[in-house]
Coordinates of C-alpha atoms in Angstrom, one line a residue:
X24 CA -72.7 -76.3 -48.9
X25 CA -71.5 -79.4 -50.5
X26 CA -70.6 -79.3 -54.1
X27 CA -72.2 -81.5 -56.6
X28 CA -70.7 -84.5 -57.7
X29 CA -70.2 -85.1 -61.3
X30 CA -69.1 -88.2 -62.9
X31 CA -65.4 -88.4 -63.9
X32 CA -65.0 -91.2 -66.5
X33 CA -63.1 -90.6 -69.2
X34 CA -61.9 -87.1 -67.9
X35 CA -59.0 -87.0 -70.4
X36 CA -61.2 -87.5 -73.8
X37 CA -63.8 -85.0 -72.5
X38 CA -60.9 -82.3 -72.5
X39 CA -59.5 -83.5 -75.2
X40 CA -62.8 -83.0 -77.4
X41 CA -64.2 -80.0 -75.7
X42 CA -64.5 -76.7 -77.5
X43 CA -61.5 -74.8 -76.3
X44 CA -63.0 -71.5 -77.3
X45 CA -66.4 -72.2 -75.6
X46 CA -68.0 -69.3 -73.3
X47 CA -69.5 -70.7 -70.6
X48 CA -72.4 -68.6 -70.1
X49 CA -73.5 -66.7 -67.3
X50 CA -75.2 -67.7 -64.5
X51 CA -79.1 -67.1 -64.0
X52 CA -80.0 -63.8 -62.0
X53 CA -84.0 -64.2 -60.2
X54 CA -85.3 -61.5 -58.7
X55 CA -84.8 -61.0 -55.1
X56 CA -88.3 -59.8 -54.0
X57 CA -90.3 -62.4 -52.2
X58 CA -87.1 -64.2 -50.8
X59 CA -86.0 -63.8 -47.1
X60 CA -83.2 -61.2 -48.9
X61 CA -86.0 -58.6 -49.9
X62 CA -86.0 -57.6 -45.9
X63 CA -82.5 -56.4 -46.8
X64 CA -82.6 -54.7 -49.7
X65 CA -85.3 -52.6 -48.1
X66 CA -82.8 -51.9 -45.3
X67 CA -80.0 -50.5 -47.6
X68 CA -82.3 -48.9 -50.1
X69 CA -83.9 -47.0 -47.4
X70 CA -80.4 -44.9 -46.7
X71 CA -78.2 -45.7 -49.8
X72 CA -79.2 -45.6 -53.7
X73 CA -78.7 -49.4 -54.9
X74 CA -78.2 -49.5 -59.0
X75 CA -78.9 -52.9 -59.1
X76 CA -80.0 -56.1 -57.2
X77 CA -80.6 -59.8 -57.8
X78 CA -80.3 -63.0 -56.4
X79 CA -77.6 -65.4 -58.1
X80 CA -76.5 -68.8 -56.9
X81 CA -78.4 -68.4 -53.3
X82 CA -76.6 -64.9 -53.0
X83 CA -77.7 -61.7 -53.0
X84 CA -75.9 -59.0 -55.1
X85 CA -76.2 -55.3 -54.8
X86 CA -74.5 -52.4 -57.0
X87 CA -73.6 -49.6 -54.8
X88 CA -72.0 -46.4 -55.8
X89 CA -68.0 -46.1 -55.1
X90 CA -68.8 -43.8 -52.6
X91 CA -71.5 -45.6 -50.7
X92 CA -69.4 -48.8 -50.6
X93 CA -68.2 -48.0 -47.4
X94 CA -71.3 -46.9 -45.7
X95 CA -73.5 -50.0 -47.0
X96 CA -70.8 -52.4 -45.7
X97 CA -71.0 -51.2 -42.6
X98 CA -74.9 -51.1 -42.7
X99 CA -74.7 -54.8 -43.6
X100 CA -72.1 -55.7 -40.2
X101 CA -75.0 -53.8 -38.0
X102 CA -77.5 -55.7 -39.7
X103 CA -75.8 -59.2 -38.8
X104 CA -73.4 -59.7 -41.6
X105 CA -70.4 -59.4 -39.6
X106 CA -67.6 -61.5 -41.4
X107 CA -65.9 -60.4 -44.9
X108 CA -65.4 -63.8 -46.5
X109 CA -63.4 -62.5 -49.3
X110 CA -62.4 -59.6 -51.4
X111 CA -61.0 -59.1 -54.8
X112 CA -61.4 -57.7 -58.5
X113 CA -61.6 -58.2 -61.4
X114 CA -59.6 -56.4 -64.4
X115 CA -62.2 -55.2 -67.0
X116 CA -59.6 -52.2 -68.2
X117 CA -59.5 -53.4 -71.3
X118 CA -63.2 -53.8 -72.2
X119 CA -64.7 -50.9 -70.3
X120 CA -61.3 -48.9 -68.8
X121 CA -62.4 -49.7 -65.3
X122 CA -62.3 -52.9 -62.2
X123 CA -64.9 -54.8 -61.0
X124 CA -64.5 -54.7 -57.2
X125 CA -66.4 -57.3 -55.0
X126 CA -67.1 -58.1 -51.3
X127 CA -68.5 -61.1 -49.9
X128 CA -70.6 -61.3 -46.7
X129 CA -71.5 -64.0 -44.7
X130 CA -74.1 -63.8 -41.7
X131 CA -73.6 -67.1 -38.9
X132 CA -76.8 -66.1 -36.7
X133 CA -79.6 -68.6 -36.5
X134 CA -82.0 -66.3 -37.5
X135 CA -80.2 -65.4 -41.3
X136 CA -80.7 -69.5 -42.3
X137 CA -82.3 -68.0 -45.5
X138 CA -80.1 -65.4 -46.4
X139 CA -76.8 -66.1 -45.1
X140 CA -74.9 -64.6 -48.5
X141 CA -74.3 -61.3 -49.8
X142 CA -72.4 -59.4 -52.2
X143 CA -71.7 -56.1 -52.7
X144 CA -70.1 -55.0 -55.9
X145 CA -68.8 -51.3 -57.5
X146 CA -67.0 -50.5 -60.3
X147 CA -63.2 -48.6 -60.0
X148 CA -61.2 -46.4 -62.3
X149 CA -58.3 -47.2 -63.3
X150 CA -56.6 -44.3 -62.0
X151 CA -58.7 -43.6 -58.8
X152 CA -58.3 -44.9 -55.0
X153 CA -61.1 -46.9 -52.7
X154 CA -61.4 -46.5 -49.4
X155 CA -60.4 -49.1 -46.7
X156 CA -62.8 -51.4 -44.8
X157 CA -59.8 -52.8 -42.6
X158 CA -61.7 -50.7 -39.6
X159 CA -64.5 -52.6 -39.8
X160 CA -63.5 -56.0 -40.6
X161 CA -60.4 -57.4 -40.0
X162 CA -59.9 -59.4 -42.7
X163 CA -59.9 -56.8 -45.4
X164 CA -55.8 -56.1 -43.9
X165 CA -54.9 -59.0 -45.8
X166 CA -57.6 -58.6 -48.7
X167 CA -56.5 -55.1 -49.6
X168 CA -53.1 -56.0 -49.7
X169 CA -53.5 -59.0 -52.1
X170 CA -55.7 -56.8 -54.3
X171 CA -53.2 -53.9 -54.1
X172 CA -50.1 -56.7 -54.9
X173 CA -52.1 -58.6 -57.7
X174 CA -54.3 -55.5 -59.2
X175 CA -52.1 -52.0 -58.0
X176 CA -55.9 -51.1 -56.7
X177 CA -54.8 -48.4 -53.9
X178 CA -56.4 -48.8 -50.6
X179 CA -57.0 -45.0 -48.9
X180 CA -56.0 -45.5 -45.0
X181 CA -54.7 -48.7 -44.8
X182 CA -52.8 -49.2 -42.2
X183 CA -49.6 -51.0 -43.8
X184 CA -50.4 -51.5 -47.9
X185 CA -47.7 -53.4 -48.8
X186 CA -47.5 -56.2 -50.9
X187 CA -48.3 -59.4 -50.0
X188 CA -47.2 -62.2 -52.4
X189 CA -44.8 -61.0 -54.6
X190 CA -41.5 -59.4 -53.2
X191 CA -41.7 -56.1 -52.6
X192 CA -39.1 -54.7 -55.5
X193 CA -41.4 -56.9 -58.3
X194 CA -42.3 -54.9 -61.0
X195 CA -45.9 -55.0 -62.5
X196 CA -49.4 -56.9 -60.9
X197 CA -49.6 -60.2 -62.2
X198 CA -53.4 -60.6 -62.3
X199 CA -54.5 -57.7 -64.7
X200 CA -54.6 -59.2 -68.2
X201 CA -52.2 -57.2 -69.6
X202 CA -49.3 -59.1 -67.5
X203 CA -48.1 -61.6 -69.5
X204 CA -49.1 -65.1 -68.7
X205 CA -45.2 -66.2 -68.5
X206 CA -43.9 -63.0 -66.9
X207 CA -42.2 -60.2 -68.5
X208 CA -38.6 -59.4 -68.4
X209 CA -38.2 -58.3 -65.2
X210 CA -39.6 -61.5 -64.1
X211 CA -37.5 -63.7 -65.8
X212 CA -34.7 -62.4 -64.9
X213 CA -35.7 -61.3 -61.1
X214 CA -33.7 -64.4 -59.3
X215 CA -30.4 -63.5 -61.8
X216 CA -30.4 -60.1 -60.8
X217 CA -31.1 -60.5 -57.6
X218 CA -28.8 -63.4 -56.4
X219 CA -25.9 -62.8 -58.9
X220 CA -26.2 -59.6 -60.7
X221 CA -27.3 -58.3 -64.3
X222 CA -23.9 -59.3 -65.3
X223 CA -24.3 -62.4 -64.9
X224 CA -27.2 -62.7 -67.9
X225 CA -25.3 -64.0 -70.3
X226 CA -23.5 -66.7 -67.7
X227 CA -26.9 -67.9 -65.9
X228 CA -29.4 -67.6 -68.7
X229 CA -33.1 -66.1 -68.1
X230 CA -35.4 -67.9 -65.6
X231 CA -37.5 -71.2 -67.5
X232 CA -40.8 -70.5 -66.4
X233 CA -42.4 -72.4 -69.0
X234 CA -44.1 -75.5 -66.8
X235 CA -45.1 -77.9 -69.5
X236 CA -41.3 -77.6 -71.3
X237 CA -39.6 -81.1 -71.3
X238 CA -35.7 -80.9 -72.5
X239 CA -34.8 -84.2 -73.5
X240 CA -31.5 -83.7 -73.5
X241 CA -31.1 -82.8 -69.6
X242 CA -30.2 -85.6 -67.6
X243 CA -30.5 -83.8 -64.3
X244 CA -34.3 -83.3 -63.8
X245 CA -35.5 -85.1 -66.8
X246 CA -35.3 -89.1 -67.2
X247 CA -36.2 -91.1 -70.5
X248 CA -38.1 -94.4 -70.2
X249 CA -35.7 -97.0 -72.2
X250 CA -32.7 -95.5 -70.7
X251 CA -30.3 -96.6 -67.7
X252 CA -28.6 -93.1 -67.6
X253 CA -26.6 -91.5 -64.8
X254 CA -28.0 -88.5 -63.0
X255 CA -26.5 -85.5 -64.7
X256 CA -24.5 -87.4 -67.3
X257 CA -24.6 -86.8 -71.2
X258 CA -27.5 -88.9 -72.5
X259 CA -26.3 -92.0 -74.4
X260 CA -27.3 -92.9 -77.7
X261 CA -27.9 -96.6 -77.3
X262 CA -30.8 -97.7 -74.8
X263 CA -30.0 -99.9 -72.4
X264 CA -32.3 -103.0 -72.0
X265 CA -33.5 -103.6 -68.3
X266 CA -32.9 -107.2 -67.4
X267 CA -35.0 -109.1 -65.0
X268 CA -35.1 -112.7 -63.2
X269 CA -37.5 -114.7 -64.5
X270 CA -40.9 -114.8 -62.6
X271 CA -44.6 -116.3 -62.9
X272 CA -45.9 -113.1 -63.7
X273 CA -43.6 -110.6 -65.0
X274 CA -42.7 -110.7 -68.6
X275 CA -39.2 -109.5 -69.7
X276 CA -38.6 -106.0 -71.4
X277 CA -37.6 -105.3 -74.3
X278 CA -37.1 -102.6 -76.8
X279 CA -39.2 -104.0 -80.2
X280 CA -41.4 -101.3 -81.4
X281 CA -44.4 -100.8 -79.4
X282 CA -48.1 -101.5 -80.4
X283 CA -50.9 -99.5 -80.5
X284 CA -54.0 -101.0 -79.0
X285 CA -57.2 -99.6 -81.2
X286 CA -59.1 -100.8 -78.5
X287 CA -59.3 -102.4 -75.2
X288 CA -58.2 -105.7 -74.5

């Protein structure tokens, strides 16, 4: 499926005066009876209770019961469905003290052309444990870990639950949305402790992991237009003026004070 293209003009001024705090809203649900799904939503409704079911974005959706999750997935690789696409959560602990799980199926045989999507979805306690589904497809080894490293969602009968990610001595999951977006402290000072020592704090300094800071001061990974300045060297007050040979179509440099243009040329 290709995406859509969407026109990019002006990308900068459309962020720029965009609602920050706008909620994008959800996307339709249609019912799924009288589309090529409904043949299997009558397959799993026959042997497992389904709480709800739609069709969203060409996929079909079903709630199952933490319990039946296993059962129906397995339903779904007899059926044809026999490759696990993807797996994650979602942290709704906050709101309503509980994750969203997911698992997305995809079906390659001829015959599925109209129904090649599905997803099943259950909801999980904070404090509880979800079976495995690394016996029936292989890629949930490597799904169940990430969700295990990113969520500290608990995998019953995995084979080798481990983290996958992060190192294995991190402290906290990064994607629940009570980790702080910058880290906490055992983040930023995982690489001193680690390489050095906690004694060596006060020496080193914690970890920048602000991306969008800009030291203007720092020579060594920062440079400053106006400036002919050394590579690691304390900045000089005086700009320097770059210099160049006289040519048909490059003007010279120079350091007046610049205009602003109130519109294009």
């Amino acid at each position: 499926m290709i995406r859509k293209q969407r026109p990019n003009a002006n990308m900068q001024r459309q962020v720029h005066y965009s609602d920050r705090f706008h909620v994008v809203p959800d996307t339709p649900k249609k019912s799924l009876i009288g589309t090529p799904y409904e043949v299997i939503y009558n397959h799993l409704s026959y042997s497992y209770p389904i709480l709800q079911h739609f069709l969203e974005l060409d996929c079909a959706v079903f709630w199952v019961q933490k319990s039946d999750l296993v059962g129906v997935a397995g339903y779904l690789k007899r059926l044809g469905y026999e490759t696990l696409s993807e797996m994650s959560a979602i942290d709704f602990l906050e709101k309503r003290g509980e994750f969203e799980l997911f698992y997305q199926f995809v079906s390659f045989a001829p015959n599925f052309a109209g129904k090649r999507r599905v997803r099943l979805k259950c909801t999980l306690l904070e404090n509880e444990q979800m079976d495995t589904l690394s016996h029936l497809f292989r890629s949930a080894l490597w799904s169940e870990r990430e969700a295990y490293d990113m969520f500290g969602i608990i995998f019953k009968d995995h084979p080798h639950l481990c983290r996958i990610l992060m190192p294995e001595d991190w402290v906290g999951h990064p994607l629940r949305k009570s980790y702080p977006l910058k880290g906490d402290e055992h983040a930023a000072w995982y690489e001193v402790d680690k390489i050095f020592g906690k004694e060596y704090r006060e020496v080193i300094g914690p970890e920048q992991r602000d991306s969008a800071r800009v030291d203007e001061k720092d020579t060594f990974n920062f440079s400053k237009i106006g400036h002919e300045q050394s590579k690691g060297l304390p900045l000089e007050d005086n700009p320097s003026k770059y210099t160049f040979q006289k040519s048909l179509f490059v003007k010279d440099l120079h350091t007046k004070e610049p205009t602003e243009l109130k519109e294009r040329p």
